[in-house]
XYZ file of C-alpha atoms in Angstrom:
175
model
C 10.584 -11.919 -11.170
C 8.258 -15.154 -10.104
C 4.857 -13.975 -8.747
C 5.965 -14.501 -4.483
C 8.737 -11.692 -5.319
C 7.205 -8.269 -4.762
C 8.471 -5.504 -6.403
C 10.667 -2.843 -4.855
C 8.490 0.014 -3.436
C 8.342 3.316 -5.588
C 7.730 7.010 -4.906
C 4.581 7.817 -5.324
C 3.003 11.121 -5.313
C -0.509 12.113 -3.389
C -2.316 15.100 -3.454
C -5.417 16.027 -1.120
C -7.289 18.328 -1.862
C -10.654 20.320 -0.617
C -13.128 21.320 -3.018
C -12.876 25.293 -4.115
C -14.919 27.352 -2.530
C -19.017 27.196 -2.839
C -22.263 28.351 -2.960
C -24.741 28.963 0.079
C -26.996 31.436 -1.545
C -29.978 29.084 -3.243
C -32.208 28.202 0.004
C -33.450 24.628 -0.020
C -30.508 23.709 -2.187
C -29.192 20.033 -1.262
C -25.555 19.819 0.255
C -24.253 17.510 -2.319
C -25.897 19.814 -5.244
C -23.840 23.209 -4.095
C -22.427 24.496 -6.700
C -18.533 26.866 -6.905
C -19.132 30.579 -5.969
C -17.387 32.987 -7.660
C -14.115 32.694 -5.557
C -13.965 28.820 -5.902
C -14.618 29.291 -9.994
C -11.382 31.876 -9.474
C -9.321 29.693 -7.057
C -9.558 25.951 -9.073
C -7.584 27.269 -11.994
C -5.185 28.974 -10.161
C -4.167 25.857 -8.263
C -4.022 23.626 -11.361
C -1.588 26.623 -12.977
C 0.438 26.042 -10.126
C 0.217 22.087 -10.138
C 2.051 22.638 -13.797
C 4.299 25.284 -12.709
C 5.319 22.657 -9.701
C 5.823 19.595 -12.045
C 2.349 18.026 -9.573
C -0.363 17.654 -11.757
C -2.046 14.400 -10.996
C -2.135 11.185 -13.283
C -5.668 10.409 -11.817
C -8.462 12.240 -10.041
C -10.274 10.748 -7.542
C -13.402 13.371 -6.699
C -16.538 13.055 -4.323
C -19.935 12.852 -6.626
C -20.862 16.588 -4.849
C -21.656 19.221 -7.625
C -18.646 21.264 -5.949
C -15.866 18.633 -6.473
C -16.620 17.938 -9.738
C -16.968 21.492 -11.110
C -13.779 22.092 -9.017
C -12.093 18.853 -11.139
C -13.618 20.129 -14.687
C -12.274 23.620 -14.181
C -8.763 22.198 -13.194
C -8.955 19.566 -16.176
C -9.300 22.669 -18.773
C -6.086 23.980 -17.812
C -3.571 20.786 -17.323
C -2.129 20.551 -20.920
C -3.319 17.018 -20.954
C -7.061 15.622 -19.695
C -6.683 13.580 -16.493
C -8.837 10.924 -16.000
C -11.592 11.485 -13.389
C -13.031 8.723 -11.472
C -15.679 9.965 -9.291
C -16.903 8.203 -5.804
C -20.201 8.832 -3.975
C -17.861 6.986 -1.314
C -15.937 10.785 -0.399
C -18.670 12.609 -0.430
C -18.389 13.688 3.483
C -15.982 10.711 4.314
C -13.994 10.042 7.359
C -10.053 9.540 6.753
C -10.123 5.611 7.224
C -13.042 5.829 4.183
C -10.735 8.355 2.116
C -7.894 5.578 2.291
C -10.005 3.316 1.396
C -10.451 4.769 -2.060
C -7.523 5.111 -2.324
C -6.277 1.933 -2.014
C -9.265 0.037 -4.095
C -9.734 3.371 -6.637
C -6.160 4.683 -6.666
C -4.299 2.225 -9.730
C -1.081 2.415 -10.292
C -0.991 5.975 -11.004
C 2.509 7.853 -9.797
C 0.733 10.911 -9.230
C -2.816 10.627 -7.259
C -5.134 13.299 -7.053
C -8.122 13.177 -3.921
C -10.575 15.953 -4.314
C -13.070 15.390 -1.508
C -14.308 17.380 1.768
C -13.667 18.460 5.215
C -13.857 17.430 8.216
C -12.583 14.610 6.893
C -9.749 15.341 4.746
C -8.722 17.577 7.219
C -8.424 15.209 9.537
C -5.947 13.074 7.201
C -3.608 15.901 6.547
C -3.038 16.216 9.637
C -2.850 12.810 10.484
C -0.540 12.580 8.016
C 1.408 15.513 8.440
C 1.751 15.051 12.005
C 0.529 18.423 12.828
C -2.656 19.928 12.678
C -3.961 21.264 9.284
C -6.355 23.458 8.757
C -7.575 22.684 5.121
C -9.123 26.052 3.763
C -11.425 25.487 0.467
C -9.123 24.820 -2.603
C -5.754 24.306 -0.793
C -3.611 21.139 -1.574
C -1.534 19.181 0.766
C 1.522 16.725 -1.256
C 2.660 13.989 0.550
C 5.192 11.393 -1.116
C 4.692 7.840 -0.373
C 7.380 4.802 -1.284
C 4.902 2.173 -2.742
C 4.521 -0.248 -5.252
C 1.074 0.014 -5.599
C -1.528 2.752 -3.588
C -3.347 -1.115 -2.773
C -0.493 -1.123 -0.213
C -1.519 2.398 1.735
C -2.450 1.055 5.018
C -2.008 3.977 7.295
C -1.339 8.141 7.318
C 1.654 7.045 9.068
C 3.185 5.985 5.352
C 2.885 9.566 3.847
C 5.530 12.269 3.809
C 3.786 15.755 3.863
C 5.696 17.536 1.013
C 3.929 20.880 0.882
C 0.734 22.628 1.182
C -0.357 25.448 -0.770
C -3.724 27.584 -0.378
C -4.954 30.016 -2.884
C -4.194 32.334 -0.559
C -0.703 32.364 -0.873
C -0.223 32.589 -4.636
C 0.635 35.953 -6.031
C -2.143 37.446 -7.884
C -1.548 38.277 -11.276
């Protein structure tokens, strides 16, 4: 293939997700340095058990620098059978949807399978841009959108994802 060929788009996979669900209780505390409460140390692992029981867990993680992201992303990362590279991004801490596909399209590689861990109101506002409908986007729930793509450089608009599923803590059984 010469280099003015492109290549044929692909399916790629992208998964947005909110931060579980954390702490208010230390007064004084700084937004970005919240850490998981006990619910959101409960919740992350039981999403990443069902990313592997779905056949969804991400080839990269893109995560806001806040405490809460991260320690969402470590507590996933112990339970995928393989580490996942995490790349994090002081960029989606708090960011607006146009930001969040930004960094998605400088940050995102080639990677089939993309993971966004970042905030509301802002990733709220893409699922449901992208979704066509509005989302509410509880703390730890996951929207899956498929995208055909060569490269996530290409994402240009919400209007280029296909809202696969969403799943909430909430809704898995507990066991």
């Amino acid at each position: 293939m010469s280099p003015s060929e492109s290549s044929p788009p692909t399916d790629r996979r992208l998964l947005l997700m909110r931060h579980a669900k954390s702490d208010w209780a230390e007064p004084g505390l700084a937004d970005a340095d919240r850490p998981l409460n006990k619910r959101g140390r409960r919740d992350a692992p039981r999403m990443a058990e069902w990313l592997v029981e779905s056949g969804n867990v991400p080839d990269m993680v893109l995560c806001s620098s806040a405490e809460r992201t991260r320690e969402t992303v470590d507590l996933m990362n112990e339970i995928w059978p393989d580490r996942v590279p995490v790349h994090t991004s002081g960029d989606l801490y708090l960011a607006a949807p146009e930001t969040i596909l930004r960094v998605i399209r400088s940050d995102g590689d080639d990677v089939a399978r993309l993971m966004i861990v970042a905030h509301n109101p802002g990733l709220a506002e893409l699922v449901s841009s992208a979704s066509g409908q509005s989302s509410n986007v509880p703390t730890a729930a996951i929207a899956i959108f498929d995208a055909s793509l060569d490269r996530w450089g290409n994402l240009r608009s919400p209007s280029q994802l296909h809202l696969v599923t969403q799943i909430r803590p909430k809704s898995l059984s507990e066991s």
